[in-house]
Short mmCIF file of C-alpha atoms in Angstrom, two decimals:
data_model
loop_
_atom_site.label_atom_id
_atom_site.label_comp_id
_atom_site.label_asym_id
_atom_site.label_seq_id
_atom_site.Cartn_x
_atom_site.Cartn_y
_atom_site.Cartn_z
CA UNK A 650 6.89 2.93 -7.86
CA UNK A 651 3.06 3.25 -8.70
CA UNK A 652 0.03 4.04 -6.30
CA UNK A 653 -2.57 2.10 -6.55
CA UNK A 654 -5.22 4.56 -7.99
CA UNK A 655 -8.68 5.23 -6.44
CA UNK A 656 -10.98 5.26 -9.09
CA UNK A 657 -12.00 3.34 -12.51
CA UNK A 658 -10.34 6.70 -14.33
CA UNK A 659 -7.20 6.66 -12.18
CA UNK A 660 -6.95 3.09 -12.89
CA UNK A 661 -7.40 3.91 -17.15
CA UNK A 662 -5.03 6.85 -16.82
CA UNK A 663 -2.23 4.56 -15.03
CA UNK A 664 -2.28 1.91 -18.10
CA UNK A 665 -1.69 4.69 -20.37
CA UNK A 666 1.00 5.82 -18.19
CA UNK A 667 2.41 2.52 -18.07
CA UNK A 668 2.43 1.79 -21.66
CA UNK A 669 4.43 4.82 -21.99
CA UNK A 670 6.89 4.38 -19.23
CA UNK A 671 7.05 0.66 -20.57
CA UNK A 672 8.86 2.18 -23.40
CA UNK A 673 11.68 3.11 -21.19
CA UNK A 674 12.07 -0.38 -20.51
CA UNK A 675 12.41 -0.24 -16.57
CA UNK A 676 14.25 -3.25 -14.81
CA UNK A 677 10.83 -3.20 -12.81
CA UNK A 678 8.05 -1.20 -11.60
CA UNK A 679 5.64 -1.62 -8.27
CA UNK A 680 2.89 -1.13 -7.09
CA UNK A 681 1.64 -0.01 -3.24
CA UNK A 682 -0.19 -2.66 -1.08
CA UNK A 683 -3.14 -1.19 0.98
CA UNK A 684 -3.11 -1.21 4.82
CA UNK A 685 -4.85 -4.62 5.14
CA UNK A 686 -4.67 -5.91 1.58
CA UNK A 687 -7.39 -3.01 1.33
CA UNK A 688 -6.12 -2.58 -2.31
CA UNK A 689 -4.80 -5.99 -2.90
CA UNK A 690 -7.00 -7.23 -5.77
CA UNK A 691 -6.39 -4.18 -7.93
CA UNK A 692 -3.07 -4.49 -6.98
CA UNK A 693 -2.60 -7.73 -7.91
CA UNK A 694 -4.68 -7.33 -11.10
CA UNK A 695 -2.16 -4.40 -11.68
CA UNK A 696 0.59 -6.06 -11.42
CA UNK A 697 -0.50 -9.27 -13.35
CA UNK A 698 -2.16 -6.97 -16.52
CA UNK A 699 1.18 -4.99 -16.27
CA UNK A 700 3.36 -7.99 -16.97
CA UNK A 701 0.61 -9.41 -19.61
CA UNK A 702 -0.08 -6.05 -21.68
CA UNK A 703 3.49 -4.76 -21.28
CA UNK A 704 5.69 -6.93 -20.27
CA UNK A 705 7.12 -5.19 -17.38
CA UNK A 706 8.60 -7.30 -14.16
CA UNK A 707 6.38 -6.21 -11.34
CA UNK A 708 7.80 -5.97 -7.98
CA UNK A 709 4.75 -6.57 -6.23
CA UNK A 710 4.64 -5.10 -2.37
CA UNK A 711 3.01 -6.40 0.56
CA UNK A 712 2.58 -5.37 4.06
CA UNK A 713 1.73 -6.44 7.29
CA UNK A 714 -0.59 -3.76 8.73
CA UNK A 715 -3.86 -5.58 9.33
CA UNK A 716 -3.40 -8.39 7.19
CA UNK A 717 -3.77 -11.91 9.16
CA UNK A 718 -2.03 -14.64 7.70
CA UNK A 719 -4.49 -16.16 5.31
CA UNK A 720 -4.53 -12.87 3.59
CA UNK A 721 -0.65 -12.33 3.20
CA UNK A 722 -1.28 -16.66 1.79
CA UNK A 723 -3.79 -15.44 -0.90
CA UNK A 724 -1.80 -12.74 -2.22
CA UNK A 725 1.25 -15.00 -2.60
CA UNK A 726 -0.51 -17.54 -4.32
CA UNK A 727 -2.49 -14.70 -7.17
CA UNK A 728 1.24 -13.68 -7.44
CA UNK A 729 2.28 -16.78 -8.53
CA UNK A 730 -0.89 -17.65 -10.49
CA UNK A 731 0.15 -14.15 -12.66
CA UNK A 732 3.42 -15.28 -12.58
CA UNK A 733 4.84 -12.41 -10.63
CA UNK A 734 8.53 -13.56 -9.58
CA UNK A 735 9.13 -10.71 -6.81
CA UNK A 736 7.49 -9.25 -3.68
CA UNK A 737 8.57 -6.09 -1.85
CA UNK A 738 8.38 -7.08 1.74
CA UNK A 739 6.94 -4.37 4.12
CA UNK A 740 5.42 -3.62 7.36
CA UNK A 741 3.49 -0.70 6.27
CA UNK A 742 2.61 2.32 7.55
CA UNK A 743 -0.61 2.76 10.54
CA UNK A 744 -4.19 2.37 9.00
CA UNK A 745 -5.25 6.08 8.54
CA UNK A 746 -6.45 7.66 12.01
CA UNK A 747 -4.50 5.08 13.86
CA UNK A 748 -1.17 6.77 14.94
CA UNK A 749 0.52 3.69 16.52
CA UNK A 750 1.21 0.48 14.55
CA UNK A 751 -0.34 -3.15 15.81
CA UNK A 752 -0.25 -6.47 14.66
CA UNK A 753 -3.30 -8.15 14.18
CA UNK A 754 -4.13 -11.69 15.61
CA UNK A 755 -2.50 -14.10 13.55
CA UNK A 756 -0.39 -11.72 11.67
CA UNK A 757 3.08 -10.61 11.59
CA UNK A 758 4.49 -8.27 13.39
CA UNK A 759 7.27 -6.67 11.19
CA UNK A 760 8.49 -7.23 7.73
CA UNK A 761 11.44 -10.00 8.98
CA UNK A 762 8.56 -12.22 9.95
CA UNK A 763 7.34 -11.78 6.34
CA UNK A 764 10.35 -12.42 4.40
CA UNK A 765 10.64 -15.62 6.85
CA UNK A 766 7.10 -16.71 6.00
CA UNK A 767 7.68 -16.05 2.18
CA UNK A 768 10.98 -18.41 2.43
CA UNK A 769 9.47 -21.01 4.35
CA UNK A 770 6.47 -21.62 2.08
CA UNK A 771 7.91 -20.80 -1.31
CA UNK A 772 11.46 -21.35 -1.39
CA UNK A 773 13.56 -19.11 -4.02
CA UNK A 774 9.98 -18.96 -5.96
CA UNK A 775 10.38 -15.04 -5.08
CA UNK A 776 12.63 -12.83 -5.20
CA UNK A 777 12.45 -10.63 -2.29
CA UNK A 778 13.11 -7.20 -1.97
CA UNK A 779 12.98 -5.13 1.73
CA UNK A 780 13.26 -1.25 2.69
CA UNK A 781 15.99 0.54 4.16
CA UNK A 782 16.26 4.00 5.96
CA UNK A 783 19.15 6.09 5.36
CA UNK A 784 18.26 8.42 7.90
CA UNK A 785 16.52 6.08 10.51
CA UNK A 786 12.93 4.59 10.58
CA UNK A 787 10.63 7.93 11.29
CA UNK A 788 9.63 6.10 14.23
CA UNK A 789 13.67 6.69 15.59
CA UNK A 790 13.19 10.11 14.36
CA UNK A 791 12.91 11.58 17.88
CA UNK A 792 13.54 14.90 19.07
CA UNK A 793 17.61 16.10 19.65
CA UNK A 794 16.78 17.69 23.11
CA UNK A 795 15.61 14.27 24.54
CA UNK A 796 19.04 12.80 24.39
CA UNK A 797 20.86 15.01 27.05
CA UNK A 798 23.77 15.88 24.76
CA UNK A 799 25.08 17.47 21.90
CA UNK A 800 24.79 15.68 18.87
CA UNK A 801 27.64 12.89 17.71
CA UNK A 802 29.30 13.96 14.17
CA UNK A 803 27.27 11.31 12.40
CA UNK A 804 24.02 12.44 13.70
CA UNK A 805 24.83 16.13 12.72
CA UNK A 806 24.61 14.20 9.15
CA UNK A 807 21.46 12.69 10.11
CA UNK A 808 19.66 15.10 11.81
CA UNK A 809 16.55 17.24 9.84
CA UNK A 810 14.65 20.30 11.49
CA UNK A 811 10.77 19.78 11.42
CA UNK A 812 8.37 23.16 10.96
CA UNK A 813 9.05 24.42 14.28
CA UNK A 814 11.94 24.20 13.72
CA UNK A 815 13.72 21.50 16.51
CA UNK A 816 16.06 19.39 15.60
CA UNK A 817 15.36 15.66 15.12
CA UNK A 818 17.24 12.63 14.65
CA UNK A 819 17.97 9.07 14.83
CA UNK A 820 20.54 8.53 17.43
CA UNK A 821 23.50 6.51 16.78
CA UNK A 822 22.34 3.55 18.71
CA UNK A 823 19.14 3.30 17.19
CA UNK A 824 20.73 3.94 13.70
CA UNK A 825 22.59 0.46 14.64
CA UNK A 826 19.94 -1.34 15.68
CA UNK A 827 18.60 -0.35 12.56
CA UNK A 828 21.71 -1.55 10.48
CA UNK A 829 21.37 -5.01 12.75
CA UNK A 830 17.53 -5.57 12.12
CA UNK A 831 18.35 -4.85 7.89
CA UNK A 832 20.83 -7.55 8.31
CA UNK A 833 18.64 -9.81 9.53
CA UNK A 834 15.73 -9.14 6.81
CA UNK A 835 19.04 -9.98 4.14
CA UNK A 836 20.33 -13.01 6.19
CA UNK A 837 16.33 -14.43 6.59
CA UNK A 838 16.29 -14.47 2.44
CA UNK A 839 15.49 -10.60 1.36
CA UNK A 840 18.07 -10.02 -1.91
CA UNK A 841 17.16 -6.20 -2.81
CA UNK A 842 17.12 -2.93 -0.57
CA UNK A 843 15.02 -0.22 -1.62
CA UNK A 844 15.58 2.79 0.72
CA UNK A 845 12.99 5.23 1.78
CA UNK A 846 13.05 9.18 -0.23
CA UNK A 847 15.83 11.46 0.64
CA UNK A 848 17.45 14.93 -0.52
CA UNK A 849 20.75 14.57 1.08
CA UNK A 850 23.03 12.62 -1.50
CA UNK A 851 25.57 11.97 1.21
CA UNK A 852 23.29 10.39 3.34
CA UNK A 853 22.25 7.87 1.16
CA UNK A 854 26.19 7.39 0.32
CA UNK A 855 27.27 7.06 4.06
CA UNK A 856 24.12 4.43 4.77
CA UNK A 857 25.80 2.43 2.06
CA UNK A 858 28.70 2.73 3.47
CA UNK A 859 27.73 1.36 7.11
CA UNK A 860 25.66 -1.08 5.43
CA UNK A 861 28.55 -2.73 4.00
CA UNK A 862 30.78 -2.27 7.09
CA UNK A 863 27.96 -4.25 8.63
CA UNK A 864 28.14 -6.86 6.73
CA UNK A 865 25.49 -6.34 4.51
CA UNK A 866 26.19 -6.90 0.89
CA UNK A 867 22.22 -7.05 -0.76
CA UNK A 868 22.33 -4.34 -3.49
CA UNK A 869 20.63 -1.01 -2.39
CA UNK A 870 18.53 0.89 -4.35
CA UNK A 871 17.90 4.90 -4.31
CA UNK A 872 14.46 5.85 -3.32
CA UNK A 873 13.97 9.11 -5.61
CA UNK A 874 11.39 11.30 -4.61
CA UNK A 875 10.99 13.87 -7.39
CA UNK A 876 9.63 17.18 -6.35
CA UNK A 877 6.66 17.99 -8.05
CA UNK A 878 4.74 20.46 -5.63
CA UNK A 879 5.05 22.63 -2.25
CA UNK A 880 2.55 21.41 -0.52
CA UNK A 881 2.90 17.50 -1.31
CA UNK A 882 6.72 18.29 -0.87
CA UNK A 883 6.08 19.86 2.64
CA UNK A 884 3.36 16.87 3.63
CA UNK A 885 5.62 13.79 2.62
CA UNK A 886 9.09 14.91 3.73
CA UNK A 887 6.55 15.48 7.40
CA UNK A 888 5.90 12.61 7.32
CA UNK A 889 8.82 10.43 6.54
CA UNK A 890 10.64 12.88 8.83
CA UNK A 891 13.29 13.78 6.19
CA UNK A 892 16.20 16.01 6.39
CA UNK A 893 16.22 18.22 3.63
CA UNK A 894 19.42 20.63 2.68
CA UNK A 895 19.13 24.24 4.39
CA UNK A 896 20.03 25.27 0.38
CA UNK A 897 16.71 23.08 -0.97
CA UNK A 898 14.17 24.30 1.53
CA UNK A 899 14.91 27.67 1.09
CA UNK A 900 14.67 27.49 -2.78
CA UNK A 901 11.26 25.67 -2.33
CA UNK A 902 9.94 28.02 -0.32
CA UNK A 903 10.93 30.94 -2.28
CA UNK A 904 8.64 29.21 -4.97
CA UNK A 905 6.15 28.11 -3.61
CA UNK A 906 3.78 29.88 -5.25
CA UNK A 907 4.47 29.53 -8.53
CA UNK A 908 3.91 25.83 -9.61
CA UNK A 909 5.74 25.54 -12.42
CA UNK A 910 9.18 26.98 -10.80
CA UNK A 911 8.77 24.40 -8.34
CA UNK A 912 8.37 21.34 -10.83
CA UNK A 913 11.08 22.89 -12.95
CA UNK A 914 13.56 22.88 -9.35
CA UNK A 915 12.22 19.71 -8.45
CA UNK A 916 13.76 17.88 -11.92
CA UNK A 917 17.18 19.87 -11.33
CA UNK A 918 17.55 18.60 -7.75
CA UNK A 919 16.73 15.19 -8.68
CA UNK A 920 19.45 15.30 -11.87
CA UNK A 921 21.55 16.35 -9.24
CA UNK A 922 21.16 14.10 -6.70
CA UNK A 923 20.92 11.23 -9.32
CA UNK A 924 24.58 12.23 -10.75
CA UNK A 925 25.87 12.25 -7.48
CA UNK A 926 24.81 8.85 -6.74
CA UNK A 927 26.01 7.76 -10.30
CA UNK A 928 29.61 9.35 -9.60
CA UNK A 929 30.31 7.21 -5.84
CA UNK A 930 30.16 3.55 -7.87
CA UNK A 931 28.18 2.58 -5.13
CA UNK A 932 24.59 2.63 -6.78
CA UNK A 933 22.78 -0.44 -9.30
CA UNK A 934 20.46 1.53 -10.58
CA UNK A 935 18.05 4.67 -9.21
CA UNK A 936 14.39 3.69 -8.37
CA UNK A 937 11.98 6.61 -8.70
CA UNK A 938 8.65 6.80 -7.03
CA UNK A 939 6.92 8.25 -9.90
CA UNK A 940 3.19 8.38 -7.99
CA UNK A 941 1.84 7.72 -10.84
CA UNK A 942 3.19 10.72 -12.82
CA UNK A 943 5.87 10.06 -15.36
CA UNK A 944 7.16 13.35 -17.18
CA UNK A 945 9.24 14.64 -14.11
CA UNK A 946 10.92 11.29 -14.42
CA UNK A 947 11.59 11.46 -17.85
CA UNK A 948 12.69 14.70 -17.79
CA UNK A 949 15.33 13.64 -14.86
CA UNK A 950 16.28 10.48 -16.99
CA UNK A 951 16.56 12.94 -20.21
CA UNK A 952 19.07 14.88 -18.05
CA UNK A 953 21.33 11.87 -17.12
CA UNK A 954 21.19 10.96 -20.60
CA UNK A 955 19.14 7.75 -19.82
CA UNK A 956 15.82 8.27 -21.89
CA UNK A 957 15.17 6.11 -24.51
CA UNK A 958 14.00 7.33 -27.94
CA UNK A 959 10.29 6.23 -27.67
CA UNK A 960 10.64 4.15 -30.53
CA UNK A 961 10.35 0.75 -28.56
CA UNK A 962 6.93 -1.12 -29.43
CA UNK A 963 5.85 -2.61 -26.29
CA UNK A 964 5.65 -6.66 -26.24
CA UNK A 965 2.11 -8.17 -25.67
CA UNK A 966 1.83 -11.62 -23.88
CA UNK A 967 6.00 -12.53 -24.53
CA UNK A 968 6.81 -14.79 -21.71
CA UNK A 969 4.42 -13.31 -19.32
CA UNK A 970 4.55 -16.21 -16.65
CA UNK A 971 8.64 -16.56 -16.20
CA UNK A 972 9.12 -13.72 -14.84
CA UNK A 973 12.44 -12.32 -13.90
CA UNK A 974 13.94 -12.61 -10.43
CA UNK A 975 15.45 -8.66 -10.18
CA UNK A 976 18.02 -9.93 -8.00
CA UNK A 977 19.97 -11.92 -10.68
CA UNK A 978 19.89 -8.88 -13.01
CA UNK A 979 20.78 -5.63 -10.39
CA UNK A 980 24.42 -6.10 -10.33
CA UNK A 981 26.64 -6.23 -7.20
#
């Protein structure tokens, strides 16, 4: 996954990027929505000069945070008008300085509504992939004391320890609610789960798991956060609210001041949580969210024996407006 840069030189450094990591030949690569569609016409320009210069399938996302209707309609139709065959569909996170999410009048109010809209207006035009949470929705990430009991075996799994170090989790109820509300995103027309970052292999292996006890057979996709740095380690895994190994934090901390060690730790723990996904037969391929930065990646894919020699000349303009539904090519 790509950010959608800030500036006319973040935007020229990401099409170098991409040319490179088009060499690699990726089953697809996206690119962030801004709250509002705030970022929507350089992502859609993105996305459409992606598929055009490179030939890349673009997963295009889109989100509902302060985005009426007519704006989610416009971005649908320049997707189709750049012949981009799939959307990522997303509520998104809070506008910045606004801690609690709100629909806006007219809009939707979670990302089921939009993979309902997207079906009802275009029909299997799109394929649509949706997020899922191996550890809970941070906004189920609540605090163990609140629940009045010792934590359940499964939530043990679950549970990460924030900087003050309480315990938080998403209870088991909430975790099926969860499992309930990802069914219905599949059953309304979503074909794809891409899960949010993680650090605990066996978390992401056990969500599969429920999932398909559940009933719900969409392939799911590893979100791989690579560790590149202490601080943006420390700020996203905040964040998101994400249990990280007592064995991991430790290590990170130990180096946190010396950059280098930590980018150098951050490619082994990805190898290794990329081969243990490999090894359970239950993953269709890993999806990394690069930010923008592709040698970490490389590196990771150089370890699993998955780099390409960079030999591959990139294909200008080939069949830029089919497009390739990545449904029909992740295997079950």
């Amino acid at each position: 996954r790509r950010s959608v840069p800030r500036t006319d030189d973040g935007v020229k450094n990401l099409y170098e990027r991409l040319g490179r990591m088009a060499k690699q030949n990726p089953l697809f690569i996206d690119f962030t929505w801004g709250a509002g569609g705030s970022t929507s016409e350089l992502t859609v320009e993105l996305s459409v000069n992606s598929k055009a210069r490179y030939n890349l399938d673009v997963n295009m996302h889109m989100t509902c945070t302060n985005q009426p209707l007519e704006k989610v309609d416009e971005g649908l139709a320049s997707a189709i008008a750049g012949g981009i065959r799939n959307i990522c569909a997303l509520r998104g996170d809070p506008p910045l300085g606004q801690e609690k999410w709100e629909a806006v009048e007219g809009g939707f109010t979670c990302a089921l509504d939009l993979v309902k809209h997207i079906r009802k207006t275009h029909g299997d035009h799109f394929g649509i992939s949706v997020s899922g949470y191996p550890e809970g929705h941070p906004d189920n990430i609540k605090p163990a004391s609140a629940l009045g009991r010792p934590l359940s075996e499964s939530e043990k799994k679950r549970v990460m320890v924030d900087s003050t170090g309480a315990e938080n989790v998403c209870c088991d109820a909430d975790y099926q609610i969860e499992l309930q509300y990802l069914k219905e995103k599949v059953d309304a027309g979503a074909e794809v789960i891409i899960t949010q970052l993680f650090y605990d292999a066996d978390v992401f292996i056990q969500f599969v798991k429920d999932c398909l006890a559940f009933g719900i057979h969409a392939p799911i996709l590893p979100g791989i956060m690579i560790l590149n740095a202490h601080g943006g380690f420390k700020r996203m895994t905040g964040f998101c609210k994400t249990r990280v190994p007592v064995e991991i934090e430790k290590r990170v901390e130990e180096l946190k001041d010396d950059p280098e060690g930590v980018k150098a730790y951050g490619i082994e723990v990805g190898a290794d949580i990329c081969r243990k996904l490999l090894a359970s037969g239950l993953v269709h391929g890993l999806h990394f969210y690069t930010l923008n930065l592709e040698k970490s990646t490389f590196a990771i894919m150089e370890a699993l024996g998955m780099k390409k020699a960079e030999t591959k000349d990139v294909v200008e303009n080939e069949n830029t407006f089919a497009g390739t539904l990545i449904n029909t090519v992740i295997k079950n």
